[in-house]
mmCIF file of C-alpha atoms and ligand atoms in Angstrom:
data_model
loop_
_atom_site.group_PDB
_atom_site.id
_atom_site.type_symbol
_atom_site.label_atom_id
_atom_site.label_comp_id
_atom_site.label_asym_id
_atom_site.label_seq_id
_atom_site.Cartn_x
_atom_site.Cartn_y
_atom_site.Cartn_z
ATOM 1 C CA MET A 1 -5.740 2.050 -23.462
ATOM 2 C CA SER A 2 -2.825 4.108 -22.132
ATOM 3 C CA GLU A 3 0.356 2.897 -20.537
ATOM 4 C CA THR A 4 1.693 6.300 -19.490
ATOM 5 C CA ARG A 5 1.989 7.241 -15.843
ATOM 6 C CA THR A 6 -0.720 9.457 -14.438
ATOM 7 C CA THR A 7 0.288 12.862 -13.105
ATOM 8 C CA ALA A 8 -2.918 14.052 -11.430
ATOM 9 C CA PRO A 9 -5.113 12.323 -8.822
ATOM 10 C CA GLU A 10 -8.236 12.445 -11.054
ATOM 11 C CA GLU A 11 -6.517 10.276 -13.666
ATOM 12 C CA MET A 12 -6.138 7.422 -11.160
ATOM 13 C CA THR A 13 -9.888 7.614 -10.380
ATOM 14 C CA THR A 14 -10.792 6.317 -13.808
ATOM 15 C CA SER A 15 -7.826 4.083 -14.575
ATOM 16 C CA TYR A 16 -8.181 0.417 -13.791
ATOM 17 C CA GLY A 17 -4.758 -0.783 -14.882
ATOM 18 C CA PHE A 18 -4.480 0.263 -18.526
ATOM 19 C CA GLN A 19 -8.257 0.388 -18.947
ATOM 20 C CA GLN A 20 -10.203 3.600 -18.767
ATOM 21 C CA VAL A 21 -13.336 3.119 -16.625
ATOM 22 C CA GLY A 22 -16.173 5.386 -15.525
ATOM 23 C CA ASP A 23 -16.278 7.288 -12.251
ATOM 24 C CA GLY A 24 -17.380 4.831 -9.557
ATOM 25 C CA GLU A 25 -16.399 1.743 -11.572
ATOM 26 C CA LYS A 26 -12.827 1.254 -10.367
ATOM 27 C CA GLN A 27 -13.437 0.301 -6.721
ATOM 28 C CA PRO A 28 -15.734 -2.693 -7.406
ATOM 29 C CA LEU A 29 -13.203 -4.025 -9.950
ATOM 30 C CA VAL A 30 -10.337 -3.611 -7.462
ATOM 31 C CA ASN A 31 -12.402 -5.291 -4.737
ATOM 32 C CA GLU A 32 -12.999 -8.270 -7.019
ATOM 33 C CA VAL A 33 -9.229 -8.583 -7.618
ATOM 34 C CA PHE A 34 -8.468 -8.746 -3.896
ATOM 35 C CA HIS A 35 -11.357 -11.103 -3.105
ATOM 36 C CA ARG A 36 -9.866 -13.434 -5.724
ATOM 37 C CA VAL A 37 -6.248 -13.234 -4.533
ATOM 38 C CA ALA A 38 -6.727 -12.940 -0.738
ATOM 39 C CA LYS A 39 -5.911 -16.555 0.186
ATOM 40 C CA ARG A 40 -2.711 -16.616 -1.876
ATOM 41 C CA TYR A 41 -1.858 -12.932 -1.447
ATOM 42 C CA ASP A 42 1.067 -13.364 0.942
ATOM 43 C CA MET A 43 2.671 -16.161 -1.039
ATOM 44 C CA MET A 44 2.298 -14.267 -4.320
ATOM 45 C CA ASN A 45 3.730 -11.138 -2.690
ATOM 46 C CA ASP A 46 6.910 -13.047 -1.886
ATOM 47 C CA ILE A 47 7.117 -14.484 -5.392
ATOM 48 C CA MET A 48 6.333 -11.254 -7.262
ATOM 49 C CA SER A 49 8.838 -9.185 -5.279
ATOM 50 C CA VAL A 50 11.328 -12.054 -4.803
ATOM 51 C CA GLY A 51 10.961 -11.461 -1.067
ATOM 52 C CA MET A 52 11.924 -7.777 -1.334
ATOM 53 C CA HIS A 53 8.600 -6.521 0.033
ATOM 54 C CA ARG A 54 9.768 -7.775 3.455
ATOM 55 C CA VAL A 55 12.938 -5.674 3.291
ATOM 56 C CA TRP A 56 11.017 -2.576 2.177
ATOM 57 C CA LYS A 57 8.380 -2.968 4.895
ATOM 58 C CA ASP A 58 11.123 -3.409 7.520
ATOM 59 C CA ALA A 59 12.782 -0.249 6.214
ATOM 60 C CA LEU A 60 9.488 1.642 6.638
ATOM 61 C CA VAL A 61 9.146 0.357 10.199
ATOM 62 C CA SER A 62 12.683 1.329 11.125
ATOM 63 C CA THR A 63 12.066 4.813 9.652
ATOM 64 C CA LEU A 64 8.903 5.062 11.750
ATOM 65 C CA SER A 65 10.696 3.724 14.813
ATOM 66 C CA PRO A 66 7.644 2.940 16.960
ATOM 67 C CA PRO A 67 8.350 3.542 20.670
ATOM 68 C CA LYS A 68 9.349 0.558 22.794
ATOM 69 C CA SER A 69 8.402 2.173 26.089
ATOM 70 C CA GLY A 70 6.875 5.249 27.664
ATOM 71 C CA ALA A 71 4.203 5.719 25.008
ATOM 72 C CA ALA A 72 1.287 3.664 26.221
ATOM 73 C CA ASN A 73 -1.177 5.462 23.967
ATOM 74 C CA TRP A 74 0.891 5.562 20.781
ATOM 75 C CA ILE A 75 -1.348 4.298 17.983
ATOM 76 C CA SER A 76 -0.841 3.795 14.291
ATOM 77 C CA LEU A 77 -3.202 3.229 11.416
ATOM 78 C CA ASP A 78 -2.246 0.997 8.493
ATOM 79 C CA VAL A 79 -4.605 1.805 5.630
ATOM 80 C CA ALA A 80 -5.194 -0.691 2.812
ATOM 81 C CA GLY A 81 -3.437 -2.944 5.297
ATOM 82 C CA GLY A 82 -4.749 -6.149 3.728
ATOM 83 C CA THR A 83 -3.451 -9.210 5.527
ATOM 84 C CA GLY A 84 -1.796 -7.176 8.293
ATOM 85 C CA ASP A 85 1.876 -7.438 7.356
ATOM 86 C CA VAL A 86 2.843 -3.839 8.132
ATOM 87 C CA ALA A 87 0.775 -3.567 11.325
ATOM 88 C CA PHE A 88 2.340 -6.777 12.668
ATOM 89 C CA ARG A 89 5.822 -5.446 11.962
ATOM 90 C CA ILE A 90 5.063 -2.130 13.722
ATOM 91 C CA VAL A 91 3.702 -3.870 16.812
ATOM 92 C CA GLU A 92 6.568 -6.369 16.934
ATOM 93 C CA ALA A 93 9.192 -3.629 16.501
ATOM 94 C CA SER A 94 7.730 -1.895 19.583
ATOM 95 C CA ASP A 95 7.986 -5.120 21.618
ATOM 96 C CA LEU A 96 4.174 -4.998 21.858
ATOM 97 C CA HIS A 97 4.103 -1.492 23.363
ATOM 98 C CA VAL A 98 1.923 0.130 20.686
ATOM 99 C CA HIS A 99 -1.397 -0.528 19.035
ATOM 100 C CA ALA A 100 -1.980 -0.764 15.285
ATOM 101 C CA THR A 101 -5.273 -0.685 13.404
ATOM 102 C CA VAL A 102 -5.439 -2.421 10.038
ATOM 103 C CA LEU A 103 -8.028 -0.753 7.829
ATOM 104 C CA ASP A 104 -9.040 -2.248 4.512
ATOM 105 C CA ILE A 105 -12.096 -2.161 2.270
ATOM 106 C CA ASN A 106 -11.877 -5.880 1.557
ATOM 107 C CA SER A 107 -13.352 -8.437 3.983
ATOM 108 C CA SER A 108 -11.442 -11.349 2.389
ATOM 109 C CA MET A 109 -8.051 -9.672 2.917
ATOM 110 C CA LEU A 110 -9.009 -8.696 6.482
ATOM 111 C CA GLY A 111 -10.187 -12.256 7.180
ATOM 112 C CA VAL A 112 -6.745 -13.622 6.264
ATOM 113 C CA GLY A 113 -5.148 -10.878 8.369
ATOM 114 C CA ARG A 114 -7.257 -11.628 11.448
ATOM 115 C CA GLU A 115 -6.348 -15.303 11.243
ATOM 116 C CA ARG A 116 -2.642 -14.452 10.924
ATOM 117 C CA ALA A 117 -2.893 -12.114 13.957
ATOM 118 C CA ARG A 118 -4.564 -14.875 15.957
ATOM 119 C CA LYS A 119 -1.796 -17.345 15.092
ATOM 120 C CA LYS A 120 0.872 -14.764 15.968
ATOM 121 C CA LYS A 121 -0.951 -13.941 19.247
ATOM 122 C CA LEU A 122 -1.131 -10.271 18.313
ATOM 123 C CA LEU A 123 -4.868 -9.732 18.679
ATOM 124 C CA ASP A 124 -4.418 -7.587 21.828
ATOM 125 C CA ASN A 125 -2.280 -5.140 19.863
ATOM 126 C CA VAL A 126 -3.851 -5.211 16.412
ATOM 127 C CA SER A 127 -7.434 -4.437 15.453
ATOM 128 C CA PHE A 128 -9.138 -4.725 12.085
ATOM 129 C CA VAL A 129 -11.578 -2.277 10.533
ATOM 130 C CA GLU A 130 -13.432 -2.706 7.250
ATOM 131 C CA ALA A 131 -13.707 0.737 5.674
ATOM 132 C CA ASN A 132 -12.760 2.927 2.749
ATOM 133 C CA ALA A 133 -9.495 4.917 2.792
ATOM 134 C CA GLU A 134 -11.471 7.783 1.256
ATOM 135 C CA GLU A 135 -13.787 8.062 4.294
ATOM 136 C CA LEU A 136 -11.998 7.008 7.450
ATOM 137 C CA PRO A 137 -14.370 6.226 10.354
ATOM 138 C CA PHE A 138 -12.166 8.017 12.902
ATOM 139 C CA ALA A 139 -12.139 11.375 14.653
ATOM 140 C CA ASN A 140 -9.683 14.127 13.763
ATOM 141 C CA ASN A 141 -6.164 14.176 15.229
ATOM 142 C CA GLY A 142 -6.221 10.652 16.682
ATOM 143 C CA PHE A 143 -3.224 8.729 15.294
ATOM 144 C CA ASP A 144 0.521 9.091 15.801
ATOM 145 C CA ALA A 145 1.288 7.435 12.474
ATOM 146 C CA TYR A 146 -0.503 6.617 9.237
ATOM 147 C CA THR A 147 1.015 4.016 6.913
ATOM 148 C CA ILE A 148 -0.157 2.789 3.513
ATOM 149 C CA VAL A 149 1.929 0.203 1.685
ATOM 150 C CA PHE A 150 1.244 -0.880 -1.901
ATOM 151 C CA GLY A 151 -2.293 0.328 -1.262
ATOM 152 C CA ILE A 152 -2.836 3.845 -2.484
ATOM 153 C CA ARG A 153 -2.623 3.057 -6.197
ATOM 154 C CA ASN A 154 -5.717 0.894 -5.721
ATOM 155 C CA VAL A 155 -7.744 3.686 -4.098
ATOM 156 C CA PRO A 156 -9.733 5.556 -6.749
ATOM 157 C CA LYS A 157 -9.647 9.004 -5.152
ATOM 158 C CA ILE A 158 -6.040 9.443 -4.041
ATOM 159 C CA ASP A 159 -6.518 13.080 -3.043
ATOM 160 C CA LYS A 160 -9.422 12.151 -0.748
ATOM 161 C CA ALA A 161 -7.367 9.359 0.844
ATOM 162 C CA LEU A 162 -4.451 11.762 1.422
ATOM 163 C CA SER A 163 -6.634 14.439 2.973
ATOM 164 C CA GLU A 164 -8.217 11.789 5.221
ATOM 165 C CA ALA A 165 -4.704 10.711 6.255
ATOM 166 C CA PHE A 166 -3.936 14.320 7.174
ATOM 167 C CA ARG A 167 -7.216 14.713 9.085
ATOM 168 C CA VAL A 168 -6.841 11.633 11.327
ATOM 169 C CA LEU A 169 -3.164 12.230 12.214
ATOM 170 C CA LYS A 170 -2.286 14.130 15.383
ATOM 171 C CA PRO A 171 -0.267 17.316 14.912
ATOM 172 C CA GLY A 172 3.294 15.971 14.843
ATOM 173 C CA GLY A 173 2.058 12.697 13.308
ATOM 174 C CA ARG A 174 3.863 11.009 10.454
ATOM 175 C CA PHE A 175 2.610 9.788 7.081
ATOM 176 C CA LEU A 176 4.611 6.971 5.446
ATOM 177 C CA CYS A 177 3.720 5.318 2.171
ATOM 178 C CA ILE A 178 5.463 2.716 0.032
ATOM 179 C CA GLU A 179 4.410 2.480 -3.571
ATOM 180 C CA PHE A 180 5.981 1.171 -6.754
ATOM 181 C CA SER A 181 7.530 3.910 -8.822
ATOM 182 C CA ASP A 182 9.732 4.933 -11.738
ATOM 183 C CA VAL A 183 12.819 2.757 -12.101
ATOM 184 C CA ASP A 184 15.828 4.899 -12.830
ATOM 185 C CA MET A 185 18.510 2.285 -13.456
ATOM 186 C CA PRO A 186 19.464 1.097 -16.925
ATOM 187 C CA ILE A 187 19.281 -2.700 -17.380
ATOM 188 C CA LEU A 188 17.307 -3.084 -14.122
ATOM 189 C CA ASP A 189 14.400 -1.184 -15.718
ATOM 190 C CA LYS A 190 14.370 -3.543 -18.736
ATOM 191 C CA PHE A 191 14.596 -6.626 -16.567
ATOM 192 C CA TYR A 192 11.853 -5.313 -14.265
ATOM 193 C CA GLU A 193 9.607 -4.597 -17.258
ATOM 194 C CA GLN A 194 10.013 -8.143 -18.581
ATOM 195 C CA TRP A 195 9.529 -9.669 -15.132
ATOM 196 C CA SER A 196 6.392 -7.604 -14.493
ATOM 197 C CA PHE A 197 4.588 -8.132 -17.767
ATOM 198 C CA LYS A 198 5.941 -11.452 -19.034
ATOM 199 C CA ALA A 199 6.479 -13.423 -15.824
ATOM 200 C CA ILE A 200 4.093 -12.281 -13.087
ATOM 201 C CA PRO A 201 0.701 -12.877 -14.785
ATOM 202 C CA PRO A 202 1.685 -16.420 -15.960
ATOM 203 C CA ILE A 203 3.116 -17.264 -12.519
ATOM 204 C CA GLY A 204 -0.140 -15.989 -10.989
ATOM 205 C CA LYS A 205 -2.040 -18.309 -13.308
ATOM 206 C CA ILE A 206 0.072 -21.335 -12.352
ATOM 207 C CA ILE A 207 -0.227 -20.683 -8.632
ATOM 208 C CA THR A 208 -3.785 -19.401 -8.350
ATOM 209 C CA GLY A 209 -5.320 -20.541 -11.629
ATOM 210 C CA ASP A 210 -5.984 -16.934 -12.543
ATOM 211 C CA SER A 211 -3.741 -14.424 -14.367
ATOM 212 C CA GLU A 212 -6.181 -11.516 -14.609
ATOM 213 C CA PRO A 213 -5.715 -10.083 -11.077
ATOM 214 C CA TYR A 214 -1.952 -10.064 -11.614
ATOM 215 C CA GLN A 215 -2.309 -8.361 -14.977
ATOM 216 C CA TYR A 216 -4.215 -5.593 -13.139
ATOM 217 C CA LEU A 217 -1.561 -5.409 -10.422
ATOM 218 C CA VAL A 218 1.336 -4.910 -12.848
ATOM 219 C CA GLU A 219 -0.638 -2.455 -14.987
ATOM 220 C CA SER A 220 -1.658 -0.415 -11.926
ATOM 221 C CA ILE A 221 2.010 -0.216 -10.905
ATOM 222 C CA ARG A 222 2.868 1.250 -14.310
ATOM 223 C CA LYS A 223 0.052 3.823 -14.118
ATOM 224 C CA PHE A 224 0.874 5.145 -10.657
ATOM 225 C CA PRO A 225 2.351 8.677 -10.561
ATOM 226 C CA ASN A 226 6.133 8.898 -10.401
ATOM 227 C CA GLN A 227 8.024 9.946 -7.264
ATOM 228 C CA GLU A 228 7.843 13.704 -7.886
ATOM 229 C CA SER A 229 4.179 13.773 -8.923
ATOM 230 C CA PHE A 230 3.123 11.757 -5.893
ATOM 231 C CA ALA A 231 5.229 13.924 -3.544
ATOM 232 C CA THR A 232 3.359 16.948 -4.948
ATOM 233 C CA MET A 233 0.026 15.266 -4.126
ATOM 234 C CA ILE A 234 1.198 14.588 -0.556
ATOM 235 C CA ARG A 235 2.141 18.263 -0.160
ATOM 236 C CA SER A 236 -1.236 19.335 -1.584
ATOM 237 C CA ALA A 237 -2.971 17.362 1.177
ATOM 238 C CA GLY A 238 -1.243 19.607 3.727
ATOM 239 C CA PHE A 239 1.817 17.569 4.696
ATOM 240 C CA GLU A 240 5.146 19.248 5.310
ATOM 241 C CA ARG A 241 8.791 18.163 5.109
ATOM 242 C CA VAL A 242 7.766 15.791 2.313
ATOM 243 C CA THR A 243 10.600 13.534 1.152
ATOM 244 C CA PHE A 244 11.039 10.234 -0.636
ATOM 245 C CA ARG A 245 13.668 7.529 -0.812
ATOM 246 C CA ASN A 246 13.982 4.964 -3.595
ATOM 247 C CA TYR A 247 14.570 1.281 -3.013
ATOM 248 C CA ALA A 248 15.994 -0.943 -5.752
ATOM 249 C CA GLY A 249 16.397 1.999 -8.138
ATOM 250 C CA GLY A 250 12.783 3.119 -7.628
ATOM 251 C CA ILE A 251 11.012 -0.218 -7.998
ATOM 252 C CA ALA A 252 9.599 0.802 -4.635
ATOM 253 C CA THR A 253 9.685 4.244 -3.039
ATOM 254 C CA LEU A 254 9.142 5.253 0.582
ATOM 255 C CA HIS A 255 7.327 8.604 0.810
ATOM 256 C CA SER A 256 7.292 10.539 4.048
ATOM 257 C CA GLY A 257 5.389 13.605 5.255
ATOM 258 C CA TRP A 258 4.578 15.235 8.576
ATOM 259 C CA LYS A 259 1.441 16.911 9.890
ATOM 260 C CA ILE A 260 2.914 19.958 11.599
HETATM 261 C C1 LIG B 301 -1.636 -4.716 -2.774
HETATM 262 S S1 LIG B 301 -2.647 -4.845 -1.354
HETATM 263 C C2 LIG B 301 -1.554 -4.251 -0.081
HETATM 264 C C3 LIG B 301 -1.761 -4.946 1.239
HETATM 265 C C4 LIG B 301 -0.730 -4.622 2.321
HETATM 266 N N1 LIG B 301 -0.656 -3.211 2.584
HETATM 267 C C5 LIG B 301 0.630 -5.157 1.969
HETATM 268 O O1 LIG B 301 1.505 -4.365 1.653
HETATM 269 O O2 LIG B 301 0.826 -6.366 1.986
HETATM 270 C C6 LIG B 301 -3.751 -3.491 -1.601
HETATM 271 C C7 LIG B 301 -4.887 -3.415 -0.594
HETATM 272 O O3 LIG B 301 -5.601 -2.192 -0.805
HETATM 273 C C8 LIG B 301 -6.944 -2.432 -0.430
HETATM 274 N N2 LIG B 301 -7.812 -1.345 -0.920
HETATM 275 C C9 LIG B 301 -8.144 -1.087 -2.207
HETATM 276 N N3 LIG B 301 -8.962 -0.012 -2.257
HETATM 277 C C10 LIG B 301 -9.126 0.421 -0.972
HETATM 278 C C11 LIG B 301 -9.840 1.492 -0.402
HETATM 279 N N4 LIG B 301 -10.541 2.363 -1.141
HETATM 280 N N5 LIG B 301 -9.803 1.631 0.938
HETATM 281 C C12 LIG B 301 -9.094 0.766 1.719
HETATM 282 N N6 LIG B 301 -8.396 -0.276 1.214
HETATM 283 C C13 LIG B 301 -8.402 -0.440 -0.123
HETATM 284 C C14 LIG B 301 -7.215 -3.796 -1.042
HETATM 285 O O4 LIG B 301 -8.378 -4.375 -0.541
HETATM 286 C C15 LIG B 301 -5.914 -4.534 -0.698
HETATM 287 O O5 LIG B 301 -6.029 -5.218 0.514
#
């Protein structure tokens, strides 16, 4: 069992939280987590992040700035999009002028997302695809934007997912990713540590009857590469002008890259 952050993509392939697993074993375990949490995912997201995930997702959308007119064919792909939160925000920010595809490997998460889209009357602008981020079922150079929010740490082969992101983006397309990262603020880091490991799993148990998925979620956050290591991986996939911006001292980080 190791609690240190990974620095290379291969290390994430065989780390399921703090457990070391065999090649090919991580994805089924991750899928089980999200099948178990799907129905309460959105509520738990608000509780675990004390609502901050909304602010961070809005910040990503305003960075992306989806067009509000004159771009009838502008399309974005939200990978590991789960219950559709980011795709809905992109479409709404464009005043329904763009199309967003939510891609996720998990049918339970997508099922919740589809139902939310129906209630929000967004089904004309949002579509749902069940597939693996490591093998996107799309042609080369098709999307204007690729987003992945709190998703990539769950994907076993990060380098494959990043090179797929590069492949499906149009030249000039933008990659944006939010992931939890290294907290670089004294006091906040201690508080965040206590909140993550001492509060979240028990709260998960009270609300969903199950603490194990939340134990995985907080452990996977701790294992994910820090800001610099992940930026290096994004560059290795071919992206240029790679930058990142920390939110809340690095609790979450927005990574950006361009396919030029
Ligand atoms: C923490 S949720 C994030 C959901 C959403 N992006 C959000 O921010 O609310 C992580 C998602 O990653 C998905 N996922 C895990 N492995 C995946 C893979 N290999 N390909 C696509 N999606 C994957 C899970 O099914 C889950 O829906």
